[in-house]
Amino acid sequence: MYNSVFIPGKNWTLSLAELIAFLEIREYKFKILSFSKEYFIVRFEKKIDPSIIDGLGGIIKIGEIKATFSTDILDKAIVQKDKPSKKEIENIFADTTIIDDLISSTKKIFFGVSVYSSEKRFRKITKASQRFFGSIIKRKLSEQGQKSRFMGFSKDRKLPQLSHVEVLKKALISNNAELIIGIGKNKIWVSTTKAVHNPFEFQKRDVYKPIQRKIFGIPPRLAKTLINLSSCNQGNSLLDPFCGVGTILQEGLLTKSKVIGVDINPWCIKSAERNLEWLSKEYELTKPDYRVLQGDIKDLSKKIGYNEIDCVATEPDLGPALRQIPTTPYAKKIIMKLDNLYSIFLNETYKVLRKDGRCVFVTPYLKTRSGQIVTMNVDEKAKNIGFRRVFPFQRENFEKISSTKEEIL
Ligand SMILES: C[S@@+](CC[C@H](N)C(=O)[O-])C[C@H]1O[C@@H](n2cnc3c(N)ncnc32)[C@H](O)[C@@H]1O
């Protein structure tokens, strides 16, 4: 059994749902042992390739668990400054490969420690824990004659955590030189970072593609998340019926799926084509499979045919770009205007999707001046057409029966 830690992005429930869908469709054998806003612990039957991070929009870091011990011991070591507990943790470290993995040919090892606590009451000990773990490593390295430098933080840093950009810039992955410490209610998880999200690659696809659409374009990371939530895998057909300049299609091509884009706007179609051509060259894709068609959503099934598509991931029209927070009546007007478009979209998508296909889409969510949230009731519409809503957190994927719906939502 191999345990891994996953550090999610800001919207952690979305990240968890994406991760589960990604692992399920690729038939990984896994169980979620623990999850929180800060980190997920996942047990796998086989060792995973950490480069899967490039296929995930919502995961920031992946680490390999090297040791676990009880939270009580850390609490005693840090809060009560209990010497035997400190020694116990040091011995636990000595029993792992963490130090050996760090020893390199370089004269001086540069390493960092990031601490994440899922428990509010332990947040106050994260900074002290970070220094404590750093000093253990430094001492152990020095015992082996290895000089090292611990990457400390300035006092004003709120959380003792290295960002993925820092890990990348300091090249900490190749030297196994970042430790992730997860402080949970009962357990401490010690791991070595094996991969981090590469924002520069996503940025390249976002701002260096030939044609961009600043306000209406979806960020590539979110596009990736939608694709994963649609359970899209290599070889599947993926449709974006509101493709714009093709951001979702781009991410779909990188998943090696057969992508089809439709948009009413001829300029979007030309732009999406150019962007996909660019992506295919830039990423040296062999036989990229894409089609982009101009058309109105109302004619979708006529254009695509019935039961042709495995997955739909899309960002339909979300209404006008707003310069200021709308009033509630104005927000309601926007939603009312879009209502028919969403009905047609769901009807047509139902026809083109295979019976076991999945459709994932973004809906408008407007916060108004009075603090009210105005959204569209798509659930009812979709249900009436025949769609079944998927709950992404199924019990069988979790170690503990209790850690499902109630805890997540
Ligand atoms: C929010 S944008 C999608 C942007 C896209 N995700 C991107 O990254 O470029 C919505 C798109 O829906 C298209 N659209 C609006 N009404 C449509 C309709 N009736 N049929 C097909 N496409 C439509 C617009 O032209 C626009 O490109």
Coordinates of C-alpha atoms and ligand atoms in Angstrom, one line a residue:
M1 CA 0.0 0.0 0.0
Y2 CA 1.2 3.5 -0.8
N3 CA -0.1 6.6 0.8
S4 CA 0.0 10.0 -0.9
V5 CA -0.9 13.5 0.2
F6 CA -2.6 15.9 -2.1
I7 CA -2.7 19.6 -1.4
P8 CA -5.8 21.1 -3.0
G9 CA -6.4 24.5 -4.5
K10 CA -8.7 27.1 -3.0
N11 CA -11.9 25.3 -3.8
W12 CA -11.1 22.1 -2.0
T13 CA -14.4 20.3 -2.5
L14 CA -14.1 20.9 -6.2
S15 CA -10.5 19.6 -6.1
L16 CA -11.5 16.5 -4.2
A17 CA -14.4 15.8 -6.6
E18 CA -12.0 16.2 -9.5
L19 CA -9.4 14.0 -8.0
I20 CA -11.9 11.2 -7.4
A21 CA -13.3 11.4 -10.9
F22 CA -9.8 11.4 -12.4
L23 CA -8.7 8.4 -10.4
E24 CA -11.9 6.4 -11.0
I25 CA -12.0 6.8 -14.7
R26 CA -8.4 5.6 -14.9
E27 CA -9.2 2.7 -12.7
Y28 CA -6.8 3.4 -9.9
K29 CA -7.5 1.3 -6.8
F30 CA -7.7 3.9 -4.0
K31 CA -9.3 4.9 -0.7
I32 CA -9.5 8.4 0.8
L33 CA -8.2 8.0 4.3
S34 CA -8.6 11.6 5.4
F35 CA -9.6 14.9 3.8
S36 CA -9.9 18.5 4.8
K37 CA -9.6 21.9 3.3
E38 CA -5.8 21.6 3.8
Y39 CA -4.9 18.2 2.5
F40 CA -6.2 14.8 1.3
I41 CA -4.6 11.5 2.3
V42 CA -5.1 8.8 -0.3
R43 CA -4.1 5.1 -0.1
F44 CA -3.2 3.4 -3.4
E45 CA -2.6 -0.3 -4.1
K46 CA 0.2 0.7 -6.5
K47 CA 2.7 3.5 -6.4
I48 CA 1.4 6.4 -8.4
D49 CA 3.3 8.5 -11.0
P50 CA 3.3 12.0 -9.5
S51 CA 3.3 13.6 -12.9
I52 CA -0.5 13.0 -12.9
I53 CA -0.5 16.5 -11.3
D54 CA -0.2 17.9 -14.9
G55 CA -3.6 16.4 -15.7
L56 CA -5.3 17.9 -12.6
G57 CA -6.6 21.5 -12.4
G58 CA -7.2 21.6 -8.7
I59 CA -4.2 19.9 -7.1
I60 CA -1.2 22.1 -6.0
K61 CA 1.2 19.5 -4.6
I62 CA 1.5 15.7 -4.4
G63 CA 3.7 14.0 -1.8
E64 CA 4.7 10.5 -0.8
I65 CA 4.0 9.6 2.8
K66 CA 7.1 8.5 4.6
A67 CA 5.9 8.3 8.2
T68 CA 2.9 8.7 10.4
F69 CA 2.7 9.1 14.2
S70 CA 0.2 10.2 16.7
T71 CA -0.7 13.9 17.0
D72 CA -0.4 13.6 20.8
I73 CA 3.3 13.1 20.4
L74 CA 3.7 16.3 18.4
D75 CA 1.5 18.2 20.8
K76 CA 3.6 17.1 23.7
A77 CA 6.9 17.8 21.9
I78 CA 5.8 21.3 20.8
V79 CA 3.4 22.6 23.5
Q80 CA 4.8 20.9 26.5
K81 CA 8.4 20.9 25.2
D82 CA 8.5 17.3 26.3
K83 CA 12.0 15.9 25.6
P84 CA 11.1 12.1 25.3
S85 CA 8.4 13.1 22.7
K86 CA 10.9 15.1 20.8
K87 CA 13.3 12.2 20.8
E88 CA 10.5 9.8 19.7
I89 CA 9.8 11.9 16.6
E90 CA 13.5 12.1 15.8
N91 CA 13.7 8.3 16.0
I92 CA 10.7 8.0 13.7
F93 CA 12.6 10.3 11.2
A94 CA 15.7 8.1 11.5
D95 CA 13.6 5.1 10.5
T96 CA 12.5 6.6 7.2
T97 CA 14.4 7.2 3.9
I98 CA 13.8 11.0 4.2
I99 CA 17.4 11.9 5.1
D100 CA 19.0 9.4 2.7
D101 CA 16.8 10.7 -0.1
L102 CA 18.0 14.2 0.7
I103 CA 21.7 13.5 0.7
S104 CA 23.0 14.7 -2.6
S105 CA 26.3 15.3 -4.4
T106 CA 25.9 19.1 -3.8
K107 CA 27.9 20.6 -1.1
K108 CA 25.1 22.2 0.7
I109 CA 21.5 21.0 0.6
F110 CA 18.8 23.5 0.5
F111 CA 15.5 22.2 1.9
G112 CA 12.1 23.4 3.1
V113 CA 9.3 22.2 5.3
S114 CA 5.6 23.1 4.8
V115 CA 3.1 22.4 7.5
Y116 CA -0.7 22.1 6.9
S117 CA -3.1 21.5 9.7
S118 CA -6.6 20.2 9.2
E119 CA -7.5 21.0 12.8
K120 CA -8.1 24.6 13.9
R121 CA -6.8 24.0 17.4
F122 CA -3.4 22.9 16.0
R123 CA -3.0 25.8 13.7
K124 CA -1.2 27.8 16.4
I125 CA 1.6 25.1 16.5
T126 CA 2.2 25.0 12.8
K127 CA 5.1 27.6 12.8
A128 CA 6.8 26.0 15.8
S129 CA 6.3 22.5 14.1
Q130 CA 7.9 23.8 10.9
R131 CA 11.0 25.0 12.8
F132 CA 11.1 21.8 14.8
F133 CA 11.0 19.5 11.8
G134 CA 13.5 21.7 10.0
S135 CA 16.0 21.4 12.9
I136 CA 15.6 17.6 13.0
I137 CA 16.5 17.3 9.4
K138 CA 19.4 19.7 9.7
R139 CA 20.8 17.8 12.7
K140 CA 20.4 14.4 11.0
L141 CA 22.1 15.7 7.9
S142 CA 24.9 17.2 9.8
E143 CA 25.4 13.8 11.7
Q144 CA 26.1 12.4 8.3
G145 CA 28.5 15.1 7.4
Q146 CA 26.1 16.9 5.1
K147 CA 25.9 20.6 5.2
S148 CA 22.4 22.1 4.7
R149 CA 20.4 25.2 4.7
F150 CA 16.8 25.3 6.0
M151 CA 14.5 27.6 4.0
G152 CA 13.0 29.7 6.8
F153 CA 10.2 32.1 6.5
S154 CA 9.8 35.7 7.3
K155 CA 7.8 36.4 10.4
D156 CA 4.9 38.1 8.5
R157 CA 4.2 34.9 6.5
K158 CA 0.8 33.8 7.7
L159 CA 1.2 30.0 7.1
P160 CA 4.5 28.1 7.3
Q161 CA 4.0 26.7 3.7
L162 CA 6.1 27.1 0.6
S163 CA 4.1 27.9 -2.5
H164 CA 4.3 25.6 -5.5
V165 CA 6.1 28.4 -7.3
E166 CA 8.8 28.5 -4.6
V167 CA 9.2 24.8 -4.7
L168 CA 9.6 25.0 -8.5
K169 CA 12.0 27.9 -8.5
K170 CA 14.2 26.4 -5.9
A171 CA 14.1 23.0 -7.7
L172 CA 13.2 21.2 -4.5
I173 CA 11.5 18.3 -6.1
S174 CA 14.5 16.8 -7.8
N175 CA 16.4 16.7 -4.5
N176 CA 13.4 15.5 -2.4
A177 CA 14.0 18.7 -0.6
E178 CA 10.5 19.7 0.5
L179 CA 8.7 18.0 3.4
I180 CA 5.0 18.3 3.7
I181 CA 3.7 17.8 7.3
G182 CA 0.0 17.2 7.6
I183 CA -1.3 17.7 11.2
G184 CA -4.6 15.9 11.6
K185 CA -6.9 15.2 14.5
N186 CA -5.2 11.9 15.4
K187 CA -2.3 11.5 13.0
I188 CA 0.6 13.4 11.7
W189 CA 1.5 12.6 8.1
V190 CA 5.1 13.2 7.0
S191 CA 5.8 13.2 3.3
T192 CA 8.2 14.2 0.6
T193 CA 6.9 16.4 -2.2
K194 CA 7.0 14.5 -5.5
A195 CA 5.3 17.0 -7.8
V196 CA 3.8 20.5 -7.8
H197 CA 1.4 22.3 -10.0
N198 CA 3.2 24.1 -12.8
P199 CA 1.5 27.5 -13.2
F200 CA 3.9 28.5 -16.0
E201 CA 2.6 25.7 -18.3
F202 CA -1.0 26.7 -17.7
Q203 CA -0.1 30.4 -18.1
K204 CA 1.5 29.6 -21.5
R205 CA -1.7 28.0 -22.7
D206 CA -3.7 30.9 -21.3
V207 CA -1.8 34.0 -22.4
Y208 CA 0.6 32.8 -25.2
K209 CA -2.0 31.1 -27.4
P210 CA -2.5 33.1 -30.6
I211 CA -6.0 34.3 -29.9
Q212 CA -7.3 35.2 -26.5
R213 CA -10.5 36.5 -25.1
K214 CA -9.7 38.3 -21.9
I215 CA -13.1 38.6 -20.2
F216 CA -15.0 35.6 -21.5
G217 CA -12.3 33.0 -21.5
I218 CA -12.3 30.3 -18.9
P219 CA -9.0 29.8 -17.0
P220 CA -7.2 26.6 -18.3
R221 CA -7.1 25.2 -14.7
L222 CA -10.8 25.3 -14.4
A223 CA -11.2 23.9 -17.9
K224 CA -9.1 20.9 -16.8
T225 CA -11.2 20.5 -13.7
L226 CA -14.5 20.5 -15.7
I227 CA -13.0 17.9 -18.1
N228 CA -12.0 15.6 -15.3
L229 CA -15.4 16.0 -13.6
S230 CA -16.9 14.9 -16.9
S231 CA -14.9 11.6 -16.5
C232 CA -13.2 12.2 -19.7
N233 CA -10.3 9.9 -20.5
Q234 CA -8.0 9.3 -23.4
G235 CA -9.9 8.3 -26.6
N236 CA -13.3 9.7 -25.3
S237 CA -15.2 12.2 -27.4
L238 CA -15.4 15.5 -25.6
L239 CA -17.8 18.2 -26.7
D240 CA -17.8 21.9 -25.8
P241 CA -21.0 23.4 -27.4
F242 CA -20.1 26.9 -26.3
C243 CA -16.4 26.6 -27.2
G244 CA -15.4 30.3 -27.6
V245 CA -11.7 30.4 -28.4
G246 CA -11.3 26.8 -27.4
T247 CA -9.8 26.8 -23.9
I248 CA -11.7 23.6 -22.8
L249 CA -10.9 22.0 -26.2
Q250 CA -7.2 22.7 -25.6
E251 CA -7.2 20.9 -22.3
G252 CA -9.2 18.1 -23.8
L253 CA -6.7 17.6 -26.6
L254 CA -3.9 17.3 -23.9
T255 CA -6.0 14.5 -22.3
K256 CA -5.8 12.8 -25.7
S257 CA -9.5 12.9 -26.2
K258 CA -11.3 13.6 -29.5
V259 CA -12.6 17.1 -29.1
I260 CA -15.5 18.8 -30.8
G261 CA -16.3 22.5 -30.4
V262 CA -19.3 24.4 -31.4
D263 CA -20.0 28.1 -31.1
I264 CA -22.5 30.5 -32.7
N265 CA -19.8 33.1 -33.3
P266 CA -17.7 32.6 -36.6
W267 CA -14.8 34.6 -35.1
C268 CA -14.7 32.2 -32.2
I269 CA -14.6 29.2 -34.5
K270 CA -11.7 30.6 -36.5
S271 CA -9.9 31.5 -33.2
A272 CA -10.4 28.1 -31.7
E273 CA -9.0 26.4 -34.8
R274 CA -5.9 28.6 -34.7
N275 CA -5.4 28.0 -31.0
L276 CA -5.8 24.2 -31.4
E277 CA -3.3 24.2 -34.3
W278 CA -0.9 26.2 -32.1
L279 CA -1.3 23.8 -29.2
S280 CA -0.8 20.7 -31.3
K281 CA 2.5 22.2 -32.6
E282 CA 3.6 23.6 -29.2
Y283 CA 3.0 20.3 -27.4
E284 CA 4.0 18.1 -30.4
L285 CA 0.8 16.2 -30.3
T286 CA 0.7 13.2 -32.7
K287 CA -2.6 13.0 -34.6
P288 CA -4.5 15.6 -32.6
D289 CA -8.2 14.8 -33.1
Y290 CA -10.3 18.0 -33.2
R291 CA -13.3 19.5 -35.0
V292 CA -14.7 23.0 -34.6
L293 CA -18.1 23.8 -36.1
Q294 CA -20.1 27.0 -36.3
G295 CA -23.7 26.7 -35.1
D296 CA -26.4 27.6 -32.8
I297 CA -27.0 25.4 -29.7
K298 CA -30.6 24.8 -30.9
D299 CA -29.2 22.8 -33.9
L300 CA -26.7 20.8 -31.9
S301 CA -28.2 17.4 -32.3
K302 CA -28.7 18.0 -36.0
K303 CA -25.0 18.8 -36.3
I304 CA -23.5 16.2 -34.1
G305 CA -26.1 13.3 -34.2
Y306 CA -27.7 11.4 -31.3
N307 CA -25.7 9.4 -28.7
E308 CA -22.4 10.4 -30.2
I309 CA -20.6 12.0 -27.3
D310 CA -19.0 10.6 -24.2
C311 CA -18.5 13.8 -22.3
V312 CA -19.6 17.4 -22.3
A313 CA -17.7 20.1 -20.5
T314 CA -18.7 23.7 -21.2
E315 CA -19.1 27.2 -20.0
P316 CA -22.3 28.5 -21.6
D317 CA -23.2 32.2 -22.0
L318 CA -23.0 33.6 -18.4
G319 CA -24.6 37.0 -19.3
P320 CA -23.0 40.4 -19.7
A321 CA -19.6 41.2 -18.2
L322 CA -20.5 43.3 -15.1
R323 CA -18.5 46.4 -14.2
Q324 CA -20.1 46.6 -10.8
I325 CA -22.1 44.5 -8.4
P326 CA -25.6 44.2 -9.7
T327 CA -28.8 45.0 -7.9
T328 CA -31.0 42.0 -7.2
P329 CA -33.7 42.9 -9.8
Y330 CA -30.9 43.4 -12.5
A331 CA -29.4 40.0 -11.5
K332 CA -32.8 38.3 -11.8
K333 CA -33.3 39.9 -15.2
I334 CA -29.9 38.5 -16.4
I335 CA -30.8 35.0 -15.2
M336 CA -34.3 35.3 -16.8
K337 CA -32.8 36.2 -20.1
L338 CA -30.4 33.2 -20.1
D339 CA -33.1 30.8 -18.9
N340 CA -34.2 29.7 -22.4
L341 CA -30.7 29.2 -23.6
Y342 CA -29.9 26.8 -20.7
S343 CA -33.1 24.9 -21.4
I344 CA -32.2 24.4 -25.1
F345 CA -28.6 23.6 -24.1
L346 CA -29.7 20.8 -21.7
N347 CA -32.3 19.4 -24.1
E348 CA -29.8 19.3 -27.0
T349 CA -27.0 18.0 -24.9
Y350 CA -29.1 15.1 -23.6
K351 CA -29.7 14.1 -27.2
V352 CA -26.1 14.1 -28.3
L353 CA -24.7 12.4 -25.1
R354 CA -24.4 8.6 -24.8
K355 CA -26.7 7.2 -22.2
D356 CA -23.9 6.8 -19.7
G357 CA -22.2 10.1 -20.7
R358 CA -21.6 13.0 -18.4
C359 CA -22.2 16.7 -18.8
V360 CA -20.4 19.2 -16.6
F361 CA -21.1 22.9 -17.0
V362 CA -20.7 26.3 -15.3
T363 CA -23.8 28.3 -14.3
P364 CA -24.2 32.0 -13.5
Y365 CA -23.8 32.8 -9.8
L366 CA -24.5 36.4 -9.1
K367 CA -23.9 38.1 -5.7
T368 CA -26.0 41.2 -5.5
R369 CA -25.6 44.5 -3.7
S370 CA -27.8 43.4 -0.9
G371 CA -25.7 40.2 -0.5
Q372 CA -28.3 38.0 -2.1
I373 CA -27.2 35.2 -4.4
V374 CA -29.1 34.9 -7.6
T375 CA -28.6 31.7 -9.6
M376 CA -30.4 29.6 -12.2
N377 CA -32.3 26.5 -11.1
V378 CA -30.7 24.0 -13.5
D379 CA -31.3 21.0 -11.3
E380 CA -35.1 20.9 -12.0
K381 CA -34.6 21.5 -15.7
A382 CA -32.0 18.8 -16.1
K383 CA -34.0 16.3 -14.1
N384 CA -37.1 16.9 -16.2
I385 CA -35.2 16.2 -19.3
G386 CA -33.8 12.9 -18.0
F387 CA -30.4 13.8 -16.5
R388 CA -29.4 12.2 -13.2
R389 CA -27.3 14.4 -10.9
V390 CA -24.0 12.7 -9.9
F391 CA -22.8 12.9 -6.3
P392 CA -19.1 12.8 -6.6
F393 CA -18.3 11.6 -3.1
Q394 CA -19.4 8.0 -3.1
R395 CA -18.9 6.0 0.1
E396 CA -16.8 3.2 -1.5
N397 CA -14.0 5.7 -2.2
F398 CA -13.7 6.6 1.5
E399 CA -12.0 4.6 4.2
K400 CA -14.4 5.7 6.9
I401 CA -18.2 5.4 6.3
S402 CA -18.8 8.6 8.2
S403 CA -16.5 10.7 5.9
T404 CA -19.0 11.3 3.2
K405 CA -21.8 13.8 2.3
E406 CA -22.4 15.3 5.7
E407 CA -18.8 16.0 6.3
I408 CA -18.0 17.4 2.8
L409 CA -21.0 19.6 2.3
Ligands
LIG1 C1 -18.7 32.2 -21.8 S1 -18.3 32.1 -23.5 C2 -17.3 30.6 -23.5 C3 -15.9 30.9 -23.5 C4 -15.0 29.7 -23.7 N1 -15.0 28.8 -22.5 C5 -13.5 30.2 -23.9 O1 -12.7 29.9 -23.0 O2 -13.3 30.9 -24.8 C6 -19.8 31.5 -24.1 C7 -19.8 31.3 -25.6 O3 -21.1 30.9 -26.0 C8 -21.3 31.3 -27.3 N2 -22.8 31.3 -27.5 C9 -23.7 32.2 -27.1 N3 -24.9 31.8 -27.5 C10 -24.8 30.7 -28.2 C11 -25.7 29.9 -28.9 N4 -27.0 30.2 -29.0 N5 -25.2 28.8 -29.6 C12 -23.9 28.5 -29.5 N6 -23.0 29.3 -28.9 C13 -23.4 30.4 -28.3 C14 -20.7 32.7 -27.4 O4 -20.3 33.0 -28.7 C15 -19.5 32.5 -26.5 O5 -18.3 32.2 -27.2

